[in-house]
């Protein structure tokens, strides 16, 4: 009986943690868009406004990181292992692919300048796939 209540409390805490993580991640994505497009369309690249937007963006990013760390600390051992494995794979893919992608222009295999958003998309897809495969592995 006591074990059931403990599990329900743990599950409730995890749901709350996921919600907080989702909120801070969404806030960071929105602040990224605001920083990028606000400078161009709202304040016409005025230094003071850009600096304020950048500092806000960084502060929200730091909060997102802290919430993510707290979320990881609240996961059970198996969930933490799956998540950490996925993060490790994502870091490796991002580093290897990012450096190779950057070199493509330097060695004239592509004619355009590599964009960071391409790397971010690759890392996001890698993380999602790694989580899915990790969860399937331990079912």
PDB file of C-alpha atoms in Angstrom:
ATOM      1  CA  UNK A   1       0.000   0.000   0.000  1.00  0.00           C
ATOM      2  CA  UNK A   2       2.748   2.434   0.978  1.00  0.00           C
ATOM      3  CA  UNK A   3       4.697   1.427  -2.172  1.00  0.00           C
ATOM      4  CA  UNK A   4       1.698   2.347  -4.369  1.00  0.00           C
ATOM      5  CA  UNK A   5       1.405   5.815  -2.814  1.00  0.00           C
ATOM      6  CA  UNK A   6       5.143   6.333  -3.236  1.00  0.00           C
ATOM      7  CA  UNK A   7       4.919   5.335  -6.925  1.00  0.00           C
ATOM      8  CA  UNK A   8       1.925   7.622  -7.489  1.00  0.00           C
ATOM      9  CA  UNK A   9       3.800  10.521  -5.868  1.00  0.00           C
ATOM     10  CA  UNK A  10       6.918   9.783  -7.943  1.00  0.00           C
ATOM     11  CA  UNK A  11       4.829   9.613 -11.146  1.00  0.00           C
ATOM     12  CA  UNK A  12       3.124  12.903 -10.270  1.00  0.00           C
ATOM     13  CA  UNK A  13       6.507  14.561  -9.649  1.00  0.00           C
ATOM     14  CA  UNK A  14       7.794  13.276 -12.989  1.00  0.00           C
ATOM     15  CA  UNK A  15       4.759  14.663 -14.831  1.00  0.00           C
ATOM     16  CA  UNK A  16       5.266  18.024 -13.142  1.00  0.00           C
ATOM     17  CA  UNK A  17       8.968  17.918 -14.052  1.00  0.00           C
ATOM     18  CA  UNK A  18       8.161  17.146 -17.687  1.00  0.00           C
ATOM     19  CA  UNK A  19       5.670  20.017 -17.780  1.00  0.00           C
ATOM     20  CA  UNK A  20       8.231  22.449 -16.344  1.00  0.00           C
ATOM     21  CA  UNK A  21      10.831  21.212 -18.811  1.00  0.00           C
ATOM     22  CA  UNK A  22       8.398  21.629 -21.698  1.00  0.00           C
ATOM     23  CA  UNK A  23       7.461  25.147 -20.571  1.00  0.00           C
ATOM     24  CA  UNK A  24      11.089  26.294 -20.231  1.00  0.00           C
ATOM     25  CA  UNK A  25      12.059  24.662 -23.507  1.00  0.00           C
ATOM     26  CA  UNK A  26       9.176  26.381 -25.290  1.00  0.00           C
ATOM     27  CA  UNK A  27      10.126  29.680 -23.629  1.00  0.00           C
ATOM     28  CA  UNK A  28      13.705  29.241 -24.863  1.00  0.00           C
ATOM     29  CA  UNK A  29      12.572  28.458 -28.417  1.00  0.00           C
ATOM     30  CA  UNK A  30      10.302  31.510 -28.398  1.00  0.00           C
ATOM     31  CA  UNK A  31      13.088  33.699 -27.009  1.00  0.00           C
ATOM     32  CA  UNK A  32      15.357  32.424 -29.785  1.00  0.00           C
ATOM     33  CA  UNK A  33      12.793  33.455 -32.397  1.00  0.00           C
ATOM     34  CA  UNK A  34      12.204  36.781 -30.634  1.00  0.00           C
ATOM     35  CA  UNK A  35      15.934  37.503 -30.527  1.00  0.00           C
ATOM     36  CA  UNK A  36      16.398  36.682 -34.206  1.00  0.00           C
ATOM     37  CA  UNK A  37      13.279  38.196 -35.721  1.00  0.00           C
ATOM     38  CA  UNK A  38      12.734  40.978 -33.194  1.00  0.00           C
ATOM     39  CA  UNK A  39      16.029  42.570 -34.129  1.00  0.00           C
ATOM     40  CA  UNK A  40      15.101  42.559 -37.797  1.00  0.00           C
ATOM     41  CA  UNK A  41      11.394  43.383 -37.680  1.00  0.00           C
ATOM     42  CA  UNK A  42      10.707  45.145 -34.372  1.00  0.00           C
ATOM     43  CA  UNK A  43      13.668  47.194 -33.157  1.00  0.00           C
ATOM     44  CA  UNK A  44      15.729  47.505 -36.346  1.00  0.00           C
ATOM     45  CA  UNK A  45      18.951  46.127 -34.833  1.00  0.00           C
ATOM     46  CA  UNK A  46      19.184  48.784 -32.112  1.00  0.00           C
ATOM     47  CA  UNK A  47      22.028  47.746 -29.839  1.00  0.00           C
ATOM     48  CA  UNK A  48      20.284  48.278 -26.491  1.00  0.00           C
ATOM     49  CA  UNK A  49      17.221  46.242 -27.449  1.00  0.00           C
ATOM     50  CA  UNK A  50      19.354  43.501 -28.983  1.00  0.00           C
ATOM     51  CA  UNK A  51      21.480  43.311 -25.820  1.00  0.00           C
ATOM     52  CA  UNK A  52      18.401  43.072 -23.610  1.00  0.00           C
ATOM     53  CA  UNK A  53      16.876  40.390 -25.829  1.00  0.00           C
ATOM     54  CA  UNK A  54      20.168  38.446 -25.829  1.00  0.00           C
ATOM     55  CA  UNK A  55      20.510  38.619 -22.025  1.00  0.00           C
ATOM     56  CA  UNK A  56      16.896  37.481 -21.628  1.00  0.00           C
ATOM     57  CA  UNK A  57      17.504  34.652 -24.081  1.00  0.00           C
ATOM     58  CA  UNK A  58      20.594  33.519 -22.154  1.00  0.00           C
ATOM     59  CA  UNK A  59      18.774  33.714 -18.795  1.00  0.00           C
ATOM     60  CA  UNK A  60      15.899  31.606 -20.124  1.00  0.00           C
ATOM     61  CA  UNK A  61      18.435  29.152 -21.551  1.00  0.00           C
ATOM     62  CA  UNK A  62      20.153  28.820 -18.175  1.00  0.00           C
ATOM     63  CA  UNK A  63      16.788  28.175 -16.515  1.00  0.00           C
ATOM     64  CA  UNK A  64      16.012  25.528 -19.134  1.00  0.00           C
ATOM     65  CA  UNK A  65      19.317  23.809 -18.337  1.00  0.00           C
ATOM     66  CA  UNK A  66      18.652  23.891 -14.590  1.00  0.00           C
ATOM     67  CA  UNK A  67      15.148  22.482 -15.041  1.00  0.00           C
ATOM     68  CA  UNK A  68      16.579  19.773 -17.308  1.00  0.00           C
ATOM     69  CA  UNK A  69      19.154  18.795 -14.659  1.00  0.00           C
ATOM     70  CA  UNK A  70      16.417  18.654 -12.018  1.00  0.00           C
ATOM     71  CA  UNK A  71      14.272  16.549 -14.339  1.00  0.00           C
ATOM     72  CA  UNK A  72      17.143  14.099 -14.892  1.00  0.00           C
ATOM     73  CA  UNK A  73      17.689  13.841 -11.137  1.00  0.00           C
ATOM     74  CA  UNK A  74      14.036  12.844 -10.661  1.00  0.00           C
ATOM     75  CA  UNK A  75      14.118  10.010 -13.199  1.00  0.00           C
ATOM     76  CA  UNK A  76      14.420   6.420 -12.055  1.00  0.00           C
ATOM     77  CA  UNK A  77      17.622   4.538 -12.857  1.00  0.00           C
ATOM     78  CA  UNK A  78      16.398   2.966 -16.088  1.00  0.00           C
ATOM     79  CA  UNK A  79      14.930   6.197 -17.449  1.00  0.00           C
ATOM     80  CA  UNK A  80      18.123   8.010 -16.521  1.00  0.00           C
ATOM     81  CA  UNK A  81      20.211   5.375 -18.330  1.00  0.00           C
ATOM     82  CA  UNK A  82      18.081   5.612 -21.485  1.00  0.00           C
ATOM     83  CA  UNK A  83      18.233   9.410 -21.381  1.00  0.00           C
ATOM     84  CA  UNK A  84      21.957   9.579 -20.697  1.00  0.00           C
ATOM     85  CA  UNK A  85      22.674   7.067 -23.482  1.00  0.00           C
ATOM     86  CA  UNK A  86      20.555   9.155 -25.865  1.00  0.00           C
ATOM     87  CA  UNK A  87      22.342  12.339 -24.798  1.00  0.00           C
ATOM     88  CA  UNK A  88      25.731  10.695 -25.315  1.00  0.00           C
ATOM     89  CA  UNK A  89      24.783   9.482 -28.792  1.00  0.00           C
ATOM     90  CA  UNK A  90      23.391  12.915 -29.656  1.00  0.00           C
ATOM     91  CA  UNK A  91      26.554  14.658 -28.457  1.00  0.00           C
ATOM     92  CA  UNK A  92      28.714  12.308 -30.511  1.00  0.00           C
ATOM     93  CA  UNK A  93      26.622  12.662 -33.661  1.00  0.00           C
ATOM     94  CA  UNK A  94      26.478  16.443 -33.218  1.00  0.00           C
ATOM     95  CA  UNK A  95      30.224  16.756 -32.756  1.00  0.00           C
ATOM     96  CA  UNK A  96      31.247  14.396 -35.573  1.00  0.00           C
ATOM     97  CA  UNK A  97      28.613  15.597 -38.051  1.00  0.00           C
ATOM     98  CA  UNK A  98      29.062  19.262 -37.088  1.00  0.00           C
ATOM     99  CA  UNK A  99      32.798  19.276 -37.692  1.00  0.00           C
ATOM    100  CA  UNK A 100      32.418  17.313 -40.943  1.00  0.00           C
ATOM    101  CA  UNK A 101      29.610  19.631 -42.088  1.00  0.00           C
ATOM    102  CA  UNK A 102      31.712  22.710 -41.379  1.00  0.00           C
ATOM    103  CA  UNK A 103      34.601  21.242 -43.388  1.00  0.00           C
ATOM    104  CA  UNK A 104      32.421  20.619 -46.465  1.00  0.00           C
ATOM    105  CA  UNK A 105      32.554  24.278 -47.465  1.00  0.00           C
ATOM    106  CA  UNK A 106      36.267  24.583 -46.698  1.00  0.00           C
ATOM    107  CA  UNK A 107      37.135  21.665 -48.991  1.00  0.00           C
ATOM    108  CA  UNK A 108      34.701  22.895 -51.681  1.00  0.00           C
ATOM    109  CA  UNK A 109      32.261  19.967 -51.548  1.00  0.00           C
ATOM    110  CA  UNK A 110      29.371  22.388 -50.978  1.00  0.00           C
ATOM    111  CA  UNK A 111      28.958  25.940 -52.246  1.00  0.00           C
ATOM    112  CA  UNK A 112      26.851  27.310 -49.390  1.00  0.00           C
ATOM    113  CA  UNK A 113      27.823  28.205 -45.844  1.00  0.00           C
ATOM    114  CA  UNK A 114      26.838  25.543 -43.274  1.00  0.00           C
ATOM    115  CA  UNK A 115      24.017  26.665 -40.988  1.00  0.00           C
ATOM    116  CA  UNK A 116      23.767  25.810 -37.291  1.00  0.00           C
ATOM    117  CA  UNK A 117      20.031  25.123 -37.618  1.00  0.00           C
ATOM    118  CA  UNK A 118      20.829  22.092 -39.787  1.00  0.00           C
ATOM    119  CA  UNK A 119      22.975  20.690 -36.994  1.00  0.00           C
ATOM    120  CA  UNK A 120      20.291  21.431 -34.388  1.00  0.00           C
ATOM    121  CA  UNK A 121      17.703  19.546 -36.445  1.00  0.00           C
ATOM    122  CA  UNK A 122      20.070  16.581 -36.843  1.00  0.00           C
ATOM    123  CA  UNK A 123      20.708  16.515 -33.104  1.00  0.00           C
ATOM    124  CA  UNK A 124      16.993  16.734 -32.283  1.00  0.00           C
ATOM    125  CA  UNK A 125      16.162  13.841 -34.609  1.00  0.00           C
ATOM    126  CA  UNK A 126      19.104  11.823 -33.245  1.00  0.00           C
ATOM    127  CA  UNK A 127      17.923  12.383 -29.658  1.00  0.00           C
ATOM    128  CA  UNK A 128      14.332  11.376 -30.425  1.00  0.00           C
ATOM    129  CA  UNK A 129      15.400   8.232 -32.287  1.00  0.00           C
ATOM    130  CA  UNK A 130      17.847   7.325 -29.501  1.00  0.00           C
ATOM    131  CA  UNK A 131      15.141   7.692 -26.852  1.00  0.00           C
ATOM    132  CA  UNK A 132      12.702   5.554 -28.859  1.00  0.00           C
ATOM    133  CA  UNK A 133      15.263   2.791 -29.433  1.00  0.00           C
ATOM    134  CA  UNK A 134      16.457   2.980 -25.820  1.00  0.00           C
ATOM    135  CA  UNK A 135      12.923   2.584 -24.497  1.00  0.00           C
ATOM    136  CA  UNK A 136      12.248  -0.334 -26.846  1.00  0.00           C
ATOM    137  CA  UNK A 137      15.479  -2.015 -25.776  1.00  0.00           C
ATOM    138  CA  UNK A 138      14.352  -2.194 -22.128  1.00  0.00           C
ATOM    139  CA  UNK A 139      10.655  -3.024 -22.601  1.00  0.00           C
TER     140      UNK A 139
END
